[in-house]
Coordinates of C-alpha atoms and ligand atoms in Angstrom, one line a residue:
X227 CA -11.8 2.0 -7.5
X228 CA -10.0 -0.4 -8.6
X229 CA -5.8 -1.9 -8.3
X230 CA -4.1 -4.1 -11.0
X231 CA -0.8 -5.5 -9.7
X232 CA 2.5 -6.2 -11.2
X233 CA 2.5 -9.9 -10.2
X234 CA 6.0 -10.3 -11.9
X235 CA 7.3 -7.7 -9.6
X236 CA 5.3 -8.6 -6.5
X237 CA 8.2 -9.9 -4.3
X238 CA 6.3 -11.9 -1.8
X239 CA 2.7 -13.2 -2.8
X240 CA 0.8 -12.6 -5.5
X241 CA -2.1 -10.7 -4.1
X242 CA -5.5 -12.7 -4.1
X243 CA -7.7 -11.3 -6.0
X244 CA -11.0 -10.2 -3.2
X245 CA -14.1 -8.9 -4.4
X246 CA -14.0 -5.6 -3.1
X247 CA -15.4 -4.3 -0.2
X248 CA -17.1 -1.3 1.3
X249 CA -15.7 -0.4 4.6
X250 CA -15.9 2.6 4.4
X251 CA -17.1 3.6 1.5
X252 CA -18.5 6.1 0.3
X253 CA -17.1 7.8 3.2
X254 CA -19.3 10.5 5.0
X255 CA -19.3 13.5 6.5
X256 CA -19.2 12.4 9.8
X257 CA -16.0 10.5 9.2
X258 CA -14.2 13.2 8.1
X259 CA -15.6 15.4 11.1
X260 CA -14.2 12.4 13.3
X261 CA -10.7 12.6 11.9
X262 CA -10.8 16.2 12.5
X263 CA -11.4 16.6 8.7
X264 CA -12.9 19.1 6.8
X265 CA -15.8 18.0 3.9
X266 CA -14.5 18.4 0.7
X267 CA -13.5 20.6 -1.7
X268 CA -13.2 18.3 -4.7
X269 CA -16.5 16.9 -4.0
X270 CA -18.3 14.7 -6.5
X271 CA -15.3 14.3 -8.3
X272 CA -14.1 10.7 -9.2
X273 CA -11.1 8.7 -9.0
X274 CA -9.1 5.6 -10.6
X275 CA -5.5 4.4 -9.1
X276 CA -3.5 2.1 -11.1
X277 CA -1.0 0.0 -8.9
X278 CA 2.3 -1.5 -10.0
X279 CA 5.1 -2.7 -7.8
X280 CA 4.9 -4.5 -4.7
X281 CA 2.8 -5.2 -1.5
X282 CA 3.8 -1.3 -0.1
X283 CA 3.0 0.8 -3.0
X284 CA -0.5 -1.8 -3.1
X285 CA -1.1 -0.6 0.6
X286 CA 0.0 3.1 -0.8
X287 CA -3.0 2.8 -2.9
X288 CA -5.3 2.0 -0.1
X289 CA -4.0 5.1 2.1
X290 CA -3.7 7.6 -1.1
X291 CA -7.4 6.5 -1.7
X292 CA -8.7 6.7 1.7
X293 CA -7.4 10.3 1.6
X294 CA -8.8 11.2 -1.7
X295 CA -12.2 10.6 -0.3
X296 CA -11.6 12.5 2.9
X297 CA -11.6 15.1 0.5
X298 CA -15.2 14.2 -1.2
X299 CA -13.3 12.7 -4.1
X300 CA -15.5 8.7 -5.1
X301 CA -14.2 5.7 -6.7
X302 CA -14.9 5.2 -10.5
X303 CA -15.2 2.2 -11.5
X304 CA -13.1 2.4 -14.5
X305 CA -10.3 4.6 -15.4
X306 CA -12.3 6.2 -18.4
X307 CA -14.8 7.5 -16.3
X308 CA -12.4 8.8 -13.8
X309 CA -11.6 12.9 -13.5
X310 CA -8.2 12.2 -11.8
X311 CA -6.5 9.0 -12.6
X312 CA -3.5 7.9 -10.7
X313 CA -0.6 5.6 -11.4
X314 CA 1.0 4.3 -8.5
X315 CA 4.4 3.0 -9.9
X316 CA 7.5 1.0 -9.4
X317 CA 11.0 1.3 -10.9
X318 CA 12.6 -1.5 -9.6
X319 CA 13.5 -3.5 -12.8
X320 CA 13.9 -1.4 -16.3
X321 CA 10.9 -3.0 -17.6
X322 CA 8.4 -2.0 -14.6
X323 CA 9.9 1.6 -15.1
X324 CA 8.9 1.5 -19.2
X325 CA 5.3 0.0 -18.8
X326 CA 4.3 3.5 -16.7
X327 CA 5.2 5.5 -19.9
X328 CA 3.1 3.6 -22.3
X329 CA 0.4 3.8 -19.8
X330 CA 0.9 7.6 -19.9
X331 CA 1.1 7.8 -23.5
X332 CA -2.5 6.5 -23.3
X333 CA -3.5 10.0 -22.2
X334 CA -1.8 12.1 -24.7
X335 CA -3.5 15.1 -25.8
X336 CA -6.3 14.1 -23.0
X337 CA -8.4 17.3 -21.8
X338 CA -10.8 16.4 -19.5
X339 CA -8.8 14.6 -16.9
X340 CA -6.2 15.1 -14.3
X341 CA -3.4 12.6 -15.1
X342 CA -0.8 12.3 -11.8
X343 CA 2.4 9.9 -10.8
X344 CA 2.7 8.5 -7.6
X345 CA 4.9 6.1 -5.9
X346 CA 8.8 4.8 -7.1
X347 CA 8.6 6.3 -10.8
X348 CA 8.0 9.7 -10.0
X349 CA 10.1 9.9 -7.4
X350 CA 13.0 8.7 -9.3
X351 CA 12.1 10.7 -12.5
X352 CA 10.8 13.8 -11.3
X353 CA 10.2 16.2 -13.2
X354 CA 11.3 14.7 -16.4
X355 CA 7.8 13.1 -16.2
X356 CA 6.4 16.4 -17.2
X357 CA 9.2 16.6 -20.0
X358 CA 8.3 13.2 -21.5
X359 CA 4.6 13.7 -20.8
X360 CA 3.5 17.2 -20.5
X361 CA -0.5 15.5 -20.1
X362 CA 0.6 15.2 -16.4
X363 CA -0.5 17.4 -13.7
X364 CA 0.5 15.7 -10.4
X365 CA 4.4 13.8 -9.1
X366 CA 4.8 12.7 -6.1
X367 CA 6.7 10.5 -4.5
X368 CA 5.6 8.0 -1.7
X369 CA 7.6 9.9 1.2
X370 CA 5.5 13.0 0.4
X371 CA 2.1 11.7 0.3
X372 CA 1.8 13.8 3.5
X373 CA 1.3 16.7 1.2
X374 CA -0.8 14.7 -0.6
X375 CA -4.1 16.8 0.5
X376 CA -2.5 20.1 0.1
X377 CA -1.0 19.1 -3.8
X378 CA -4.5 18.4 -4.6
X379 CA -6.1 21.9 -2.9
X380 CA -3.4 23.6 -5.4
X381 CA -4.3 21.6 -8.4
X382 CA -8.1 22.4 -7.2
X383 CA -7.7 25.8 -7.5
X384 CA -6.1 26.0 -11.1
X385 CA -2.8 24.7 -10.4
X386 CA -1.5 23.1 -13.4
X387 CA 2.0 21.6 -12.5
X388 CA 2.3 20.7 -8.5
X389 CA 4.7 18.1 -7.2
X390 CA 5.9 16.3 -3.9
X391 CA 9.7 14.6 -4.1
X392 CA 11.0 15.5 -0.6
X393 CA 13.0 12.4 1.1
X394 CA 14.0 14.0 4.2
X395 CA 10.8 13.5 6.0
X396 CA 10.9 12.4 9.3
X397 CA 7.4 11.5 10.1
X398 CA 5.5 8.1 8.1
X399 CA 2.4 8.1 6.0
X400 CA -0.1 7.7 8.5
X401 CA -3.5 8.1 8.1
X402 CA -7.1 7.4 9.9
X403 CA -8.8 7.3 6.6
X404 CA -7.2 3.8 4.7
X405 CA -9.3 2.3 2.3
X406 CA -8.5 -1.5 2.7
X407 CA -9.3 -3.3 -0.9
X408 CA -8.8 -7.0 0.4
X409 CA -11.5 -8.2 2.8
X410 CA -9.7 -10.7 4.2
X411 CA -5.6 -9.7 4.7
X412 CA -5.0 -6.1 5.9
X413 CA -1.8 -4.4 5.6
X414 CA 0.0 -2.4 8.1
X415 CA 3.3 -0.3 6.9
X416 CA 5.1 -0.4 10.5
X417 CA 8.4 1.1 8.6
X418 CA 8.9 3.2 5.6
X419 CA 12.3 4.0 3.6
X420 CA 15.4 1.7 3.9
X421 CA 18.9 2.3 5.2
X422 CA 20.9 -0.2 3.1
X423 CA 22.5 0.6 0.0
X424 CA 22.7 -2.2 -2.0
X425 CA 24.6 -1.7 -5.2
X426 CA 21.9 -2.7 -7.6
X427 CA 18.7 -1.0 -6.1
X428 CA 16.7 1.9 -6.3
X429 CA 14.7 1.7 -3.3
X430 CA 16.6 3.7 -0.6
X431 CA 16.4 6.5 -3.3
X432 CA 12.7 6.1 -4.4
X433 CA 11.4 5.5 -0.6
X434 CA 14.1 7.6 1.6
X435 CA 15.8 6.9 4.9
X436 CA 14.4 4.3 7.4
X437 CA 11.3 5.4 9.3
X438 CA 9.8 3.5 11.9
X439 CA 6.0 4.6 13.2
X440 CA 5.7 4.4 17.1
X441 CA 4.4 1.0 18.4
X442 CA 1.4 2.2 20.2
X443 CA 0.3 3.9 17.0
X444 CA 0.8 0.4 15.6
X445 CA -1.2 -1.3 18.0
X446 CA -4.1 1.4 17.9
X447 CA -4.4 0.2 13.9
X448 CA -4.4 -3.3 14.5
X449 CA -7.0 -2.9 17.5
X450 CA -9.4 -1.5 14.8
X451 CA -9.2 -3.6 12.9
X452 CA -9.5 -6.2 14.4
X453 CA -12.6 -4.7 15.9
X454 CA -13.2 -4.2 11.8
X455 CA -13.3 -7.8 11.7
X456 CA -10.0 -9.0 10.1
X457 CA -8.3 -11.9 11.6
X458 CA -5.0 -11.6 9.1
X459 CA -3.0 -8.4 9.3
X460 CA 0.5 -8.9 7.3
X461 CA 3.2 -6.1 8.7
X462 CA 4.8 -4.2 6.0
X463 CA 8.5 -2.9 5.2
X464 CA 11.1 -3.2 2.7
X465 CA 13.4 -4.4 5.9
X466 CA 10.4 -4.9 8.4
X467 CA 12.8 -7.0 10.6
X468 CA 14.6 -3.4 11.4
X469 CA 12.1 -2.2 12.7
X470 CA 13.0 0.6 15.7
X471 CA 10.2 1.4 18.2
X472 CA 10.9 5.2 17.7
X473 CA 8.8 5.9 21.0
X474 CA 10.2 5.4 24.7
X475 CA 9.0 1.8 25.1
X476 CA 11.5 0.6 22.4
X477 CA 10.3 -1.5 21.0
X478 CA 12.6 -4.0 18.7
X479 CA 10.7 -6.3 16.0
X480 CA 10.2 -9.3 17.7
X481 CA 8.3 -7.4 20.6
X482 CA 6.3 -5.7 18.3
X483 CA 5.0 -8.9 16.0
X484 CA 4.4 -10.9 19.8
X485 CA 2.1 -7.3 20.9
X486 CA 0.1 -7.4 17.6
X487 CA -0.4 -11.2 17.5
X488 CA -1.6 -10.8 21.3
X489 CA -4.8 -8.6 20.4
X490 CA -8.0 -10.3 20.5
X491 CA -9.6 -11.6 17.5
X492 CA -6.4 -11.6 15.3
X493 CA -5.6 -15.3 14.1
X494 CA -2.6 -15.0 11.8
X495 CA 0.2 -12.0 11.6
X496 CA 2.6 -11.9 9.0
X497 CA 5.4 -9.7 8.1
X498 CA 7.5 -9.2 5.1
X499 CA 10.4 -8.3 3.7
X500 CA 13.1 -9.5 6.5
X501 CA 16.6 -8.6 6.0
X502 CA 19.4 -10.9 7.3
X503 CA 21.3 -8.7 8.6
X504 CA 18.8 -7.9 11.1
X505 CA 17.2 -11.4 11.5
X506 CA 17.8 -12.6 15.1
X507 CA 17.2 -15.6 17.0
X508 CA 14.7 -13.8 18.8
X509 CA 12.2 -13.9 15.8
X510 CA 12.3 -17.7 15.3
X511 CA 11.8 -17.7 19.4
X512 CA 8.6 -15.4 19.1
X513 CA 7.0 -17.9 16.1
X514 CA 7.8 -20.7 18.0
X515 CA 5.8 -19.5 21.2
X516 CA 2.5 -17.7 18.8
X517 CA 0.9 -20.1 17.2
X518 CA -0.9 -16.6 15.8
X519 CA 2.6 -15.5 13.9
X520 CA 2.5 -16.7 11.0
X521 CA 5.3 -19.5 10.4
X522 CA 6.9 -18.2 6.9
X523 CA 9.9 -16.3 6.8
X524 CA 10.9 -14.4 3.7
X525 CA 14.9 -13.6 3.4
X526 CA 16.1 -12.8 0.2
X527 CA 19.6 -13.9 0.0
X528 CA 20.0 -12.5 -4.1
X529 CA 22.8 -14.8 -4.6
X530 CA 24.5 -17.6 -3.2
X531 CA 28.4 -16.4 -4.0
X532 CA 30.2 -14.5 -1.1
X533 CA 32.6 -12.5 -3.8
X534 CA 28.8 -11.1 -5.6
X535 CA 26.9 -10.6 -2.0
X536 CA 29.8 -8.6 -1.0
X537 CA 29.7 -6.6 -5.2
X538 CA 25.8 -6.4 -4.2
X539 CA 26.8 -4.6 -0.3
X540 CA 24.4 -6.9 1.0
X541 CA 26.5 -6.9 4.5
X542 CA 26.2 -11.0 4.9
X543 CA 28.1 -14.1 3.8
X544 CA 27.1 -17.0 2.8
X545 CA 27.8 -18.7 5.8
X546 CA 26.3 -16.3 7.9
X547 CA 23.2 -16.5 6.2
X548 CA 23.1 -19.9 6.3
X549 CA 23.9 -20.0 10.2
X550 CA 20.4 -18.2 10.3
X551 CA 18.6 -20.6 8.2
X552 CA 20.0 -23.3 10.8
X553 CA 17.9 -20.9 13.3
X554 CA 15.0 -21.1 11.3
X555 CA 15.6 -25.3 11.1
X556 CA 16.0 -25.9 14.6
X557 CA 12.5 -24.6 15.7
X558 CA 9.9 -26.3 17.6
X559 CA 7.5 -25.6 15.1
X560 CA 8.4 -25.9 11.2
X561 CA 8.6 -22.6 9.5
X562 CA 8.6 -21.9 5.8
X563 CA 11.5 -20.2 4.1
X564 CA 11.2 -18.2 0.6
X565 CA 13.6 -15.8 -1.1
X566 CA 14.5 -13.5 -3.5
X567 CA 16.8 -14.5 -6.0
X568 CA 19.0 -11.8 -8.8
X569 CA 20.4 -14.0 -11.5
X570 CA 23.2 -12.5 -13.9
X571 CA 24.4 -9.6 -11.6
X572 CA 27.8 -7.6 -13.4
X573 CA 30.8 -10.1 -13.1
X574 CA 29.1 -13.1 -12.2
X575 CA 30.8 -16.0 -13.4
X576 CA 29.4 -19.4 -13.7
X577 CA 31.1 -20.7 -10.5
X578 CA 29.2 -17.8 -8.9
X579 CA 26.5 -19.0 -10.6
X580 CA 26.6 -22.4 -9.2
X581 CA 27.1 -21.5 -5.5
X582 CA 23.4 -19.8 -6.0
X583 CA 22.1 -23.0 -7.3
X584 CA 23.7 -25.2 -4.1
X585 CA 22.1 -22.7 -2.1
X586 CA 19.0 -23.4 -3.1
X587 CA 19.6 -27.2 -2.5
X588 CA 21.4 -26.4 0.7
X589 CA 18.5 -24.3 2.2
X590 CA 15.5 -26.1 0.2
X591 CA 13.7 -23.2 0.2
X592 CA 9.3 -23.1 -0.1
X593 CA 9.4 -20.4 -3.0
X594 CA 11.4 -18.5 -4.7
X595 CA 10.9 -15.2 -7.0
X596 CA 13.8 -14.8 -9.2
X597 CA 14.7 -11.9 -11.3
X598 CA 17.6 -11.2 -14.2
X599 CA 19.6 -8.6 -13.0
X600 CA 18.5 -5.2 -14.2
X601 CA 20.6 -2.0 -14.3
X602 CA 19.3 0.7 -12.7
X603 CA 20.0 4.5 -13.1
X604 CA 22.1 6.1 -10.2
X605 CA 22.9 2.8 -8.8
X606 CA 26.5 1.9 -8.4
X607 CA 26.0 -1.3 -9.3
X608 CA 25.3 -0.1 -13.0
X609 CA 28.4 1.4 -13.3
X610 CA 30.3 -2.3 -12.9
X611 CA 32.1 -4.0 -15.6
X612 CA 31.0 -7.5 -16.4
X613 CA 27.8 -7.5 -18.0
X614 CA 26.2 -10.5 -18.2
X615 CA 24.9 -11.1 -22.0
X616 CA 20.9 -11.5 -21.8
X617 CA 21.2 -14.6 -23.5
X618 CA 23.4 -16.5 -20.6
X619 CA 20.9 -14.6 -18.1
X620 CA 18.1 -16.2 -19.3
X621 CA 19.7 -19.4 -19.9
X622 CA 20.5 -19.3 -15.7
X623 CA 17.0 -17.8 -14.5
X624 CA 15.9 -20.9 -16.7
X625 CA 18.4 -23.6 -14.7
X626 CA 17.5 -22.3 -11.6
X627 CA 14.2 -22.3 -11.8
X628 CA 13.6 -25.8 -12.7
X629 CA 16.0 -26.8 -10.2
X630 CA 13.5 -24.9 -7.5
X631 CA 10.5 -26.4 -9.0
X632 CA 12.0 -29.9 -8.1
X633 CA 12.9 -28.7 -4.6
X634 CA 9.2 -27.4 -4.1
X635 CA 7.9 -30.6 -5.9
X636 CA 9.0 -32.9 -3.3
X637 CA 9.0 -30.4 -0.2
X638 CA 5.0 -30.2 -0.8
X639 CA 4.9 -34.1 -2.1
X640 CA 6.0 -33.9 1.6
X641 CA 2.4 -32.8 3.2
X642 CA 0.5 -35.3 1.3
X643 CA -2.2 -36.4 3.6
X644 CA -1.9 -33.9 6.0
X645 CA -4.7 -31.4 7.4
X646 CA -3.6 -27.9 7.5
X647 CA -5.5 -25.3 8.2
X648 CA -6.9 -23.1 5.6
X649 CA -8.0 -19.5 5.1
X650 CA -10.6 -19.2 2.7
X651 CA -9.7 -16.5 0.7
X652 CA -11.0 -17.2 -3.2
X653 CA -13.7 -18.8 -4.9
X654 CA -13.6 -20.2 -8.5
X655 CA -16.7 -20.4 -9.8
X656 CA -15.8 -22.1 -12.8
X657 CA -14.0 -25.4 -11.3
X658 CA -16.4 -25.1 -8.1
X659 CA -13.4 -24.6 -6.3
X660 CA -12.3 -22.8 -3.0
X661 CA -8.2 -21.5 -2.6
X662 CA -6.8 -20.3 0.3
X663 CA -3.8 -20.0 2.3
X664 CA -1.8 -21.7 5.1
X665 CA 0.0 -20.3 7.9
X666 CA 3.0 -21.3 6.2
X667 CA 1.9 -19.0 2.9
X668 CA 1.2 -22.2 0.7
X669 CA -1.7 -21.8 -1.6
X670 CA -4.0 -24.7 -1.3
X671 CA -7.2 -25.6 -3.5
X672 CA -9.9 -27.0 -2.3
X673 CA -13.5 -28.8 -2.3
X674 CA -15.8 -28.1 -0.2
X675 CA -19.4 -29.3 0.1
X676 CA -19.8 -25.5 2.0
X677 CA -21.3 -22.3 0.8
X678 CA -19.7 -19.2 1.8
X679 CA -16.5 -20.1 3.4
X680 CA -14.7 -16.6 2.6
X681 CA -12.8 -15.5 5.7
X682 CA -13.1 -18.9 7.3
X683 CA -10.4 -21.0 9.1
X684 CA -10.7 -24.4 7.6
X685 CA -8.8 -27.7 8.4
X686 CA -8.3 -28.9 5.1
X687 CA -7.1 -32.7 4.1
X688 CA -3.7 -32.5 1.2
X689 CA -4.8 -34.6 -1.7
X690 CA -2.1 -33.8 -3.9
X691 CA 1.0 -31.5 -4.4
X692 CA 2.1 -29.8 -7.5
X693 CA 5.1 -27.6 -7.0
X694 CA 3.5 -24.1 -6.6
X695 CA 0.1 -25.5 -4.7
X696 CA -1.4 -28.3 -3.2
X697 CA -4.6 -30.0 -3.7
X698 CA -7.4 -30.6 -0.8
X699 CA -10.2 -31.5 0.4
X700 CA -11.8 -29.8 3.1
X701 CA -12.2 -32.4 6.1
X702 CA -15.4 -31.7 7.9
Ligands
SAH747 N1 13.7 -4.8 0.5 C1 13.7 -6.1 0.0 C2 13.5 -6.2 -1.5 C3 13.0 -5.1 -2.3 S1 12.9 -5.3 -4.0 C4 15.0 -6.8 0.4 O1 16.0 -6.1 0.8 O2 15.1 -8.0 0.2 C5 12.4 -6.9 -4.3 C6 13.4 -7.7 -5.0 O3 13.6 -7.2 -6.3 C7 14.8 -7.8 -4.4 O4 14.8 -8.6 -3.3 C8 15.6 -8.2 -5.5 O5 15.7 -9.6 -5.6 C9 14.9 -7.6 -6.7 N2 15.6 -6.5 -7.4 C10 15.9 -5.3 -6.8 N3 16.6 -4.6 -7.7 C11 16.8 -5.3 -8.8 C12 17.5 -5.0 -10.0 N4 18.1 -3.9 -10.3 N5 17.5 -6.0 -10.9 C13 16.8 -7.2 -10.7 N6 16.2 -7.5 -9.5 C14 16.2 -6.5 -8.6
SF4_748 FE1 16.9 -2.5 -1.8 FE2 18.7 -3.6 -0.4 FE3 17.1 -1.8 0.7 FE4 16.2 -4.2 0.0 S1 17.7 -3.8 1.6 S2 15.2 -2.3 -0.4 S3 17.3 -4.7 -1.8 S4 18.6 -1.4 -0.8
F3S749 FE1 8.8 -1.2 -6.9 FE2 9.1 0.9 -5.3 FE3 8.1 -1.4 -4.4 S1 10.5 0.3 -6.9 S2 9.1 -2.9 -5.6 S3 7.2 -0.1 -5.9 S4 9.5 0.0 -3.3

């Protein structure tokens, strides 16, 4: 099996690219006796999942997989030879949406394969997926996956239409079975849904109300796999930072991310997307006392302009957000701040405009992933008068993005000479060449006169800086 990301709409890292791995796979029969499983109906059939969207619908992928093997399904290694081929979707820009119909239009007329939709797509379209591409067999959306086994048990026994678009689940996607693709970072959902209603976004539609899984389940994963032999787990939720410890411990956030970093073997935790509103102090006080959390905060502020925060519902002003990036300044330890960026939201007027652009100055931000505003159906936000022509849009992403190259220019010009340390991740054959990560979520390329440095912790001298990486050597 394979996953190709949407980097354009992957809102915090680009995912490295890891040869894949076989924990786990092919799975056997006594792992399915262990997790109480039946052996499989659907056995010797192959799949293929196709991933779009961001870091929870990638980790989606990994659970929807580990599932479909539980149930005797294997990995093909392309989506041709596959008997069931998945798309795992996202709908959170109008373009992301499109690209899963000309992918299904691909399969028109195709016999010999079960075609289904998963993830933000099909829960927004339902069963108008069947309309616009009868060739489809299987929706669901990502709060059903639950019923992912028993969708498949009624397609296996002649079913021809079966779908899963419930939001008012109260449980998570949990499961024994995840597939992990990436041998190196593993991803743990900790919260599902979001509880927000921002005017623009489809998420708390596509995804459903907040759901938080109980710490000590939490803890159980990481303990494995850490015992699996990752060092890097990276906590997942559209608004991690909300996170609600829904069993009698209580846990809040902070607790939680100071509990996981504690377990032996695990080097580096990291957590993403934080939402301001819920960003305390008591976040910045847990990465300055673990040197293991990860110091690289990602808050999306979307714009910079009190009067289109407040047309956006995003529940913070400027000043408020900026109080928190004082927080984030005044550590003991220097932590690295990105954000999320919409550019050309209804009604925003150049003046608005500019207050995004001294944001970025005021807060000198380490990245940024910026995105023209996109109308969305059934958002509120699309109903707003004030369009911003295309035109102007792009001329502002375009402003604002050189004015954050310059900003990440001379903040990594900064670390010249340094020695950070390193996760190996990548190897470049081509330009002999090793890339890898720093706490602080930098990508850094290096030399190395080592052989198989994948997974390794590396203290690694800067060379140079260009404005999205920096150049090393690695310092033995
Ligand atoms: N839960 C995260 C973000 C989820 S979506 C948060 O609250 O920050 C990732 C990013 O996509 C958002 O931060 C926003 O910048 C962008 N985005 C969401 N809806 C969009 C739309 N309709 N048009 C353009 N960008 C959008
Ligand atoms: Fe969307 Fe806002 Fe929820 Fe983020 S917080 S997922 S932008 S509604
Ligand atoms: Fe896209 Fe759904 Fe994620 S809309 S960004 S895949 S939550």
């Amino acid at each position: 099996m394979s996953h190709t990301f949407d980097i354009s709409v992957d809102a915090l890292t680009a995912p490295v690219s890891a040869p894949s791995v076989a924990n786990g796979w092919p799975i056997r029969a006594s792992d399915c006796a262990e997790a109480g499983l039946q052996m499989p109906l659907g056995s010797g059939r192959t799949f293929y999942i196709e991933t779009f969207g961001c870091q929870m619908n990638a980790h989606d992928s990994e659970k929807v997989a580990g599932v479909l093997m539980a149930r005797g399904y294997r990995p093909a290694k392309s989506m041709a030879g596959a008997d069931l081929v998945l798309y795992n979707t996202c709908s959170i820009r109008e373009k992301a949406a499109q690209k899963v119909f000309s992918r299904l239009g691909e399969w028109r007329g195709v016999k010999d394969k079960t075609i289904g939709v998963l993830g933000c797509v099909a829960q927004q379209e339902g069963e108008e997926i069947f309309e616009r591409a009868p060739w489809v067999s299987l929706v669901c959306g990502s709060a059903s996956y639950r019923k992912l086994p028993d969708l498949l048990a009624e397609l296996e026994s002649g079913g021809r239409r079966v779908m899963g678009l419930g939001l008012d689940t109260e449980e998570t996607f949990e499961t024994e079975m995840t597939r992990r693709d990436n041998p190196i970072r593993a991803y743990l959902t900790i919260i599902e849904g979001c509880n927000y209603a921002c005017s623009y976004c489809v998420v708390p539609r596509t995804r459903g109300p907040e759901r938080s899984r109980a710490s000590e389940a939490i803890l159980a994963e990481a303990n494995r796999l850490a015992e699996a032999g990752y060092t890097e787990i990276q906590l997942l939720g559209q608004t991690v930072n909300s996170y609600r410890d829904p069993s009698p411990r209580g846990w809040n956030f902070s607790r939680l991310l100071r509990g996981v970093a504690a377990i032996p073997g695990i080097h580096r935790v990291r957590f993403a997307t934080s939402h301001p509103n819920d960003f305390g102090r008591d976040i910045v006080a847990a990465i300055e006392d673990t040197p293991a959390i990860c110091n690289h905060v990602h808050l999306p502020a979307q714009s910079g302009s009190d009067r289109i925060l407040r047309a956006m519902h995003r529940t913070y002003t400027r000043a408020e957000y900026l109080g928190k990036i004082l927080w984030i300044r005044a550590a003991s330890r220097p932590i690295s701040v990105t954000t999320d960026i919409i550019v050309g939201f209804p009604g925003e007027t150049e003046k608005d405009f500019q207050d995004t652009l001294s944001l970025l100055d005021a807060v000198g931000y380490d990245g940024v992933f910026s995105f023209l505003y996109s109308p969305r159906p059934r958002t509120s936000a699309a109903e707003m008068d004030g369009a911003v022509p295309e035109q102007e849009k792009a001329r502002r992403l375009a402003l604002l993005q050189e004015r954050q190259r310059q900003i990440q220019l001379a903040r990594n010009a900064a670390l010249a000479g340094t020695v950070v340390e390193v996760l190996a991740d990548a190897y470049q054959a081509p330009r002999a060449q090793w890339a890898g990560r720093t706490s602080s979520n930098r990508v850094v390329n290096f030399v190395s006169s080592h052989a198989n440095l994948l997974g390794e912790y590396l203290q690694v001298r800067v060379m140079r800086a260009g404005p999205n990486s920096l150049v090393g050597e690695h310092a033995v």
